[in-house]
Amino acid sequence: MPLARKPLILLLLVVLVTGMSCLLTRSRKVDFNADIRPIFNKKCISCHGGVKQKGGFSVLFREEALANTESGKPAIIPGKPDESELIRRLTIDDPEERMPYKHDALANEEIKLLRRWIQQGAEWGTHWAYLPVEKQRLPAVEDKWIRNDIDAYILHRLHQEHLNPSAEADKATLLRRASLDLTGLPPSEAIANAFLSDNSPAAYDKLLDQLLASPAYGEKWASLWLDLARYADTRGYEADRGRTIWRYRDWVIKAFNEDKSYDRFLLEQFAGDLLPNAGEAEYIATAFHRNTLTNDEGGTENEEFRTAAVIDRVNTSWSAVLGTSFNCVQCHAHPYDPFRHEDYYKFLAFFNNTRDEDTESEYPLWRHYNSADSQRLEKVVKWVRENESEKRAAELRHFLNTWQPAINSLQCDEYVDAALVSSWHAGLRNNGTCRLPNVPLEGATELLFRYGTMRPGGKWTVTLDSLKGPVVASYILPNSKGQWNLGRLKIPAIPGRHHLYFHYYHPGINNKEETGVLFEWFRFTDPFPGKGKPGYEENLASFIALMEAKVETTPVMVENPPSLFRRSFVFERGNWLVPANEVEPDVPSVLNPLPNGRKDRLGLAEWLIDKKNPLTSRTLVNRVWEQLFGTGLAETLEDLGSQGLPPSHPELLDHLAYTLMNDHQWSLKRFLKTLMSSATYRQSSIVLEEGLRRDPLNRFYARGPRIRLSAEQLRDQALAASGLLSSKMYGPSVMPYQPEGIWLSPYNGDKWVMSEGEDQYRRSLYTYWKRTAPYPSMVTFDAGSREVCLPRRIRTNTPLQALTTLNDSAWVVMARSLAANMSKKGGASVRDQLKWGYEHLMFRKLDKAREEALQILYNEALQRFRREPKAGREILGIKETNGKEQPELAALTVVANALLNLDEWLTKN
Amino acid sequence: MKPKHWANKPLSREAGHRVLQHFTRRHFIRESAMGLGALALGSILPGCLGKKEGNPLGMDFDPAHPMLPRAPHFPGRARSVIFIHMAGAPSQLELFSYKPELAKLDGQDCPPSLLEGKKFAFIRGVPKMLGPQAKFSQHGESGLWLSENLPHLSTVVDDMALLNAVTTDQFNHAPAQLLMQTGTPRQGRPSIGAWVTYGLGTENQNLPGFVVLTSGGNNPDAGKSVWGSGFLPSVYQGVQCRSAGDPVLFIKDPQGMDRDLRRASIDAINKINQQEYEEYKDPEILSRIAQYEMAYKMQISVPGVMDIADEPAYIHEMYGTEPGQSSFANNVLLARKLVEKGVRFIQLFDWGWDTHGDSAGNAVDVGLINKCRKVDKPITALLLDLKQRGLLDETLVVWGSEFGRTPMQENREGKQMPFKGRDHHAEAFSIWMAGGGIKGGLTYGETDEIGYSITSGKTEVYDIQATILNRLGFDHEKLTYPSQGREFRLTDLSGKVIHPILA
Amino acid sequence: MFHFFTQTLGRLHPLLVHLPIGILILAILFYFLSRRERFHSLQPAVSVSLLIGFFTALLSVITGYGLSLGGDYAASAVVKHQWAGIVTVILTGATWYLHHKKHTLELGGWVAMLTGLVLTGHWGGSLTHGEGYLAGMFSPASDSDKVYTPKPIPDIEEAVVYTDIIQPILEARCYSCHSSTKQKGKLRLDQPEFILKGGEEGKVLSPGNPEQSSLIERLFLQDKDEDHMPPIEKPQPGPQELALLHWWVKTGGSFTMKVKEGQKDEKVIPALAFLKEGKAGPDKMEESWLPIKNPSSADPKLIQSLIAKGWAIVALAQGMNHLSANAIGVDSLDKQSWDLLEKLAPQLVELRLGQCAVGDADMAQVAKLKNLHRLFLENTKVTDKGLALLQPLEHIRYLNLSRTQVTPAGIKTLKPFKELRYLYLYREGVNGKLWLENAGSIPLSAIDTGGYKVPTLASDTIELTEPIKN
């Protein structure tokens, strides 16, 4: 045959093949985040990252990785895998040289990836969580199962996984699920009946609205936030003494109930005190960052624990709001994420300029006046405004509300025959002296001070710049009878800053050890203005009365005045004693910049809630999702960074984050309603063979959530169902029944005093929370100690939980009450009573098998209590026998106790 | 994001496996899912393998029997562990670390070289050196140096391996305790006891596998997380028992409910839960059923084993125990009883060793001695009692703390403290081990002549953990659990078995 | 374009290469067949297939070049394959030409082409499947993980320590880096004189004291220690190998000494025992009490039913079938338990009855568990009578009788227990001496009669309030 045509055919073939292959394979660019970063983080970064840079090589930032190493040449040469030391070291045989040193070699696949990546220019990528939240394109899936956008994303993924969604759960299940999720309680009878009897398609929608409107909603969602805010009723550390800060808890509840938008919610908590004409509410909000531990331990360095508190504010802000573990940056650059050592201290600087100094009284405190006094305060302020100036009026209002600014006596030094008594207050013995350093007198003419002494007639002399210096004030201290007194002294106007020296003399004190006087704080100011003006006397009197009024207080944030500005430094290796360079407040450069250049807490707050902030919305969305579905879209709520688990549905996460900010305007209620209206949420939680095999952990949501209830939900649910729950809201924390010997704090005489009446049966978030010894049954069900921010509760399942719900007297009491209702409302026959009890709890019919089991238990119990009436009385908690025994009720109690232990009761189906 | 990149386990394990190839016996490790010996386990509990798919843990682990005993990687020398943690950090310089040179420096200013770039909890400015506040002498055939503060322990040094060059990188109590107990200074990782019970299960299904006993009037500074289960199944977390009052909270049935009735009620509960499992097929329900059975059994066995009243007088004499009290001595005796009963891991915490010297109560020459007197006799009794019961050679006893104390005297706010105290010292401290395949009568590791920094035998906290696991029959690099997208292990990325102290 | 070329065309290479190989082989086949009369009709097919082969080969080379630019493969490794490929294409072309022209050199062309084809294919294969991919078929273990398998030395006492014992170990563990082929650290261990000479860091052998001999010292270093030998990536010597090496140096590191001449310590004795039978021995010294043979695995059903009765049954280690049984969680030890245990006798090496309600009667049952090595009876009602029943348990190595009713007189019956090493006898009120007298003739490495006291010192009860003055 003629061969001339053959080549043509072959050429054709070539063109054909290559053409096809074009369509087949789109360009295979290596994705740094998906392909390379995981290898680095797992195999390299522990020696070549933020912590260590062995051989002068680090793969954290591109510029570092391409820079010259100790060997003098770079380890990565973009475009040239064969000349890159990195590849050589990964492939070489000699164990001394081969990396990872003394660890398993990298897999061929991994090495190939690295080669190709270098070949393609060794580009770095920003981790997904640090990229701005963009509007998402909805996946193109059509299905009648879909109810809203969420379902589109979920279904799309399900198809990829060859899974099918489950059918909608039955109404009863939905009712209980929704109610527990929104209010943390079973639905009220009214709501339940309304929903179950309403068969219109709108019924579920109505249900959600009703639940969202209930005040119980705020109480349920507050407990989530209180974990993050590390809210507790004690101060922590050894002594762990009490703290009055419950008004903050109430503020959170109210905020949720009035659906305060999340951005405003954050703004007030981070910088309420800095908002224009901030009032009581805004200040209470700032208690968010006063939930830090304070240490009353004798001999502790107050500055150390002030620093610790500030550091905790940084860490909490990141875990709670930004869902990132920032702690490691405290000592070194972040081992995995692009945060540098100094970033931490720049961020810390935002918090470092507040008045709190680990004082024993936890200053600064907001002074809560009763209504009469508040009116009085308004009058005084008004009078000053009219007779003096707006500025002075504002200043006096601030002082009466917070006693700030004042200088704490723990700033004193150079003690001679004097000391900082138990690290709290400057105290002087007879002829003792000390110094109050570097005081901004700035021409002040009045000295306000708070002191305490048992000895009348002690003479306190204040001299300028040295003990021999000119006398600023000399004063015979009246006896305060062991109380704190407020003193007022005229002082000569002295410009500038000076050291003030104190001397105390008391002719009557011979014991060298006796402390004659304690000082708490000093305020250098001017006398009450407007002398001679009409109403002066009366307003001065009000002013003094208000200033001295005994009032309840709440720790709040107050910024330092310029005269007391505190500078911030980088701490070498996190050691606060080794300050390095001074830093300005600022945010990490990988994230969005400060929106309006304002470099204080208010600026920070505005940065947090800036729609450009990639983390705030994602973190919240992820958290709320976890509350409803049991796991976050990114499972590691505490860390969206590169060490956290990648989200199962990245697009959905971003979609929700975007809509939360833009469509829902940060409204949590509206957001929740969208989530809970989705078909995804409404699925039945029955686990199908298929689903279990392909997706045991339900990360793809082919079925509804099925999770054990939280400690609070469990107790509240049981209280509600047994008819004991008190609807009382707010107020000081309460002490329900707790076994003996739980509180174990040395140097602290506090006791657990069981509350009276309905306070025993308040919702769990009102239970007194002692950090070193939290309410045991709560801890057993995975609540934290609230010492630091708890970004995620890990759900557990232990025998101790069984023992609690079976035997804890608190639970036995609930069983009794439930049993009483069963016999009262259930009807005459035991059968009906059992039915009523079960259905009252589960909102579903009692089936044969279950009924039989309960019946057997009932009979067994009844026989026993007929045999032994005493046992029956004990179960019912009846001491004296009043003639008639109630073995039936006792038996019902045993059944009720069992009902309160059923898995379907402890679990949200 | 492609999940597959987050766990290419088989590949990364290939090399490690090759090393083992000539140990034919160990081939089987590769077959195991989580290094937990699917095969060995399979040959013993075929029932479990069936559950594999349904099991959220993805390991050969039967949610209904999470605590059944499992075979280690290789035959272990120790069967159970008693870890005695002195919370607060005792001073090695008054107990184990003999430093005659330091005595000579007593009262002199601390050379600045020791202070540069160092973090101290309380020391400020230039502190003074503080000589050892106790006399040391040699003991036993091995001639181990021990101070006069431990007269009883001195009689059993030939059973102890004393590690005098242990080091940590945490200088505050809570994080340091977390590092020692969980392998990380932050919260959220499983404690060593949890790892061990996860690996070995426990031999007595009627008792918890991991028991925690605290004394000294307070819990350890780091709180419950030092015996938590982190990301491991929660059944492996430590169960805190109390030597006074209810041994375990809510262990007693409500008044008026006897055992039969409780049995009946648990039967009813589990019958209904079983019913529910049929409907929902959620493995967690099986786990719940198992927990209720366990709870019931614990109610019987715990009070029994936790009551030391039934011990003969001579034992109380030996330990210095008084039934009904809450004391360290009682906890030590309980630890022995629990070991006898097949409990796998017993963790003791004794609080109050933080000898800063701000009061007599925590001065190294007063409070420390008082603490020693409370623990010296019982711990010695424990070693001897275990020995005469034939339990010492299979019970690993570890005595330690979170860090040590400085050779300098603490000087808070630059002032000399009213009493002789030492500040926290992370760089070097002492720990000892005994029994369970540990060589007796030797000292490992040395520090400089003032006990400030390590000169030889540097022992990381991870090495201690690796060694404990090794004695129990585990390769600490293979006892792993997947979490947050990677295989976690107790010893994180480090850890060397301390071969010289192995018997 | 570049990217398209490397990524897209390049990735076709692995697919395309198979065409020329197949086709050209076929062409060769056709050619040789066609020279036979019967297959003469194939004649035309030869040149066609040869030509197609040529073009596909050409295409392969082009795509191959593209792939090599992709950077996945080390350039060095690619070179050979690349050039072989190009040459092959040329040869193919040449061969076609020669064939076309019926040239006399044609045959040579065919042969050359075939060789080119084979080499290219081989090097290509090595690239994708890794070096020695083919070789692997013939020699399974590469020398780096050579396994140490000693030959049995029946008359061990007469063996020469160095030549018969040490050299084989060194050969298996060290030669790969320290012999004629390689001398890492300038050290050779394949000849006595080299061993004595040492390496760049000086002598490695100091006769008589292993601790000073880096040859030994470095074997005992912690695994992760920089200086640990052999490098952790290599197979590690087992404890008995270490014991032998250690012993050899300790006894003077002689190259002529016989085993019987060396004074033996307790570590080397078992090691020598293993050697006698040509066993590598266990990988952990402490296991050496175990029977070397791994029994057949037990019937899971038996174990299940025992577990159901509260027994803790567990293998001593993963992959081992030796079982340990613990009755601590058992409510009542009934007949059925004993029957089940008896069925497990081959695997059961450890039985724990401590604290349990067992007495003499049960010992008759225990006696049936022939393979028991460790037996725990502490704190049981067992008396001398019961103990006497245990005679059949010839393998007993560990026996815990503390706090039983057994008397000093009773333990005389333990004499026949040849392998008994650990014995615990503590019983309140019985004088330790009595025990020892009666146990006298038993070769024990550990016996404990307990009865320890911890005296209460005066200081134990005093609480200080201030420093002791002295």
mmCIF file of N, CA, C and O in Angstrom, chain B residues 156-178:
data_model
loop_
_atom_site.group_PDB
_atom_site.id
_atom_site.type_symbol
_atom_site.label_atom_id
_atom_site.label_comp_id
_atom_site.label_asym_id
_atom_site.label_seq_id
_atom_site.Cartn_x
_atom_site.Cartn_y
_atom_site.Cartn_z
ATOM 1 N N VAL B 156 13.688 2.345 101.586
ATOM 2 C CA VAL B 156 13.282 1.539 100.422
ATOM 3 C C VAL B 156 13.906 2.061 99.122
ATOM 4 O O VAL B 156 13.433 1.738 98.035
ATOM 5 N N VAL B 157 14.963 2.866 99.243
ATOM 6 C CA VAL B 157 15.571 3.459 98.048
ATOM 7 C C VAL B 157 15.998 2.388 97.047
ATOM 8 O O VAL B 157 16.017 2.636 95.844
ATOM 9 N N ASP B 158 16.302 1.195 97.514
ATOM 10 C CA ASP B 158 16.798 0.181 96.584
ATOM 11 C C ASP B 158 15.705 -0.306 95.627
ATOM 12 O O ASP B 158 15.974 -1.044 94.686
ATOM 13 N N ASP B 159 14.471 0.114 95.871
ATOM 14 C CA ASP B 159 13.384 -0.197 94.932
ATOM 15 C C ASP B 159 13.071 0.976 94.022
ATOM 16 O O ASP B 159 12.231 0.854 93.141
ATOM 17 N N MET B 160 13.732 2.116 94.250
ATOM 18 C CA MET B 160 13.360 3.326 93.517
ATOM 19 C C MET B 160 14.374 3.689 92.448
ATOM 20 O O MET B 160 15.562 3.554 92.646
ATOM 21 N N ALA B 161 13.876 4.179 91.314
ATOM 22 C CA ALA B 161 14.741 4.841 90.335
ATOM 23 C C ALA B 161 14.470 6.335 90.461
ATOM 24 O O ALA B 161 13.347 6.791 90.249
ATOM 25 N N LEU B 162 15.503 7.079 90.857
ATOM 26 C CA LEU B 162 15.340 8.505 91.125
ATOM 27 C C LEU B 162 15.805 9.316 89.925
ATOM 28 O O LEU B 162 16.958 9.217 89.513
ATOM 29 N N LEU B 163 14.890 10.077 89.333
ATOM 30 C CA LEU B 163 15.224 10.916 88.176
ATOM 31 C C LEU B 163 15.483 12.332 88.669
ATOM 32 O O LEU B 163 14.548 13.021 89.089
ATOM 33 N N ASN B 164 16.742 12.752 88.644
ATOM 34 C CA ASN B 164 17.085 14.048 89.224
ATOM 35 C C ASN B 164 17.241 15.154 88.196
ATOM 36 O O ASN B 164 17.656 16.261 88.545
ATOM 37 N N ALA B 165 16.961 14.858 86.927
ATOM 38 C CA ALA B 165 17.129 15.897 85.901
ATOM 39 C C ALA B 165 15.893 15.978 85.004
ATOM 40 O O ALA B 165 15.968 15.951 83.787
ATOM 41 N N VAL B 166 14.729 16.046 85.644
ATOM 42 C CA VAL B 166 13.496 16.208 84.878
ATOM 43 C C VAL B 166 13.299 17.693 84.585
ATOM 44 O O VAL B 166 13.659 18.541 85.405
ATOM 45 N N THR B 167 12.783 18.006 83.407
ATOM 46 C CA THR B 167 12.595 19.411 83.059
ATOM 47 C C THR B 167 11.260 19.623 82.364
ATOM 48 O O THR B 167 10.740 18.722 81.706
ATOM 49 N N THR B 168 10.689 20.814 82.558
ATOM 50 C CA THR B 168 9.427 21.166 81.908
ATOM 51 C C THR B 168 9.568 22.573 81.343
ATOM 52 O O THR B 168 10.569 23.242 81.599
ATOM 53 N N ASP B 169 8.593 23.022 80.567
ATOM 54 C CA ASP B 169 8.713 24.392 80.056
ATOM 55 C C ASP B 169 7.589 25.261 80.598
ATOM 56 O O ASP B 169 7.323 26.338 80.081
ATOM 57 N N GLN B 170 6.903 24.788 81.611
ATOM 58 C CA GLN B 170 5.804 25.550 82.192
ATOM 59 C C GLN B 170 6.162 25.974 83.616
ATOM 60 O O GLN B 170 6.611 25.151 84.401
ATOM 61 N N PHE B 171 5.953 27.265 83.917
ATOM 62 C CA PHE B 171 6.361 27.736 85.248
ATOM 63 C C PHE B 171 5.174 28.124 86.115
ATOM 64 O O PHE B 171 5.340 28.703 87.170
ATOM 65 N N ASN B 172 3.951 27.869 85.652
ATOM 66 C CA ASN B 172 2.788 28.081 86.523
ATOM 67 C C ASN B 172 2.099 26.750 86.780
ATOM 68 O O ASN B 172 2.095 25.871 85.920
ATOM 69 N N HIS B 173 1.464 26.636 87.948
ATOM 70 C CA HIS B 173 0.970 25.326 88.393
ATOM 71 C C HIS B 173 0.036 24.671 87.390
ATOM 72 O O HIS B 173 0.295 23.574 86.901
ATOM 73 N N ALA B 174 -1.049 25.393 87.056
ATOM 74 C CA ALA B 174 -2.073 24.740 86.229
ATOM 75 C C ALA B 174 -1.498 24.219 84.911
ATOM 76 O O ALA B 174 -1.581 23.022 84.625
ATOM 77 N N PRO B 175 -0.852 25.082 84.120
ATOM 78 C CA PRO B 175 -0.329 24.573 82.848
ATOM 79 C C PRO B 175 0.702 23.469 83.027
ATOM 80 O O PRO B 175 0.703 22.483 82.286
ATOM 81 N N ALA B 176 1.550 23.604 84.044
ATOM 82 C CA ALA B 176 2.581 22.581 84.254
ATOM 83 C C ALA B 176 1.938 21.253 84.635
ATOM 84 O O ALA B 176 2.355 20.190 84.177
ATOM 85 N N GLN B 177 0.890 21.323 85.458
ATOM 86 C CA GLN B 177 0.197 20.075 85.826
ATOM 87 C C GLN B 177 -0.447 19.461 84.593
ATOM 88 O O GLN B 177 -0.389 18.250 84.374
ATOM 89 N N LEU B 178 -1.025 20.321 83.751
ATOM 90 C CA LEU B 178 -1.632 19.806 82.517
ATOM 91 C C LEU B 178 -0.578 19.131 81.641
ATOM 92 O O LEU B 178 -0.797 18.044 81.115
#
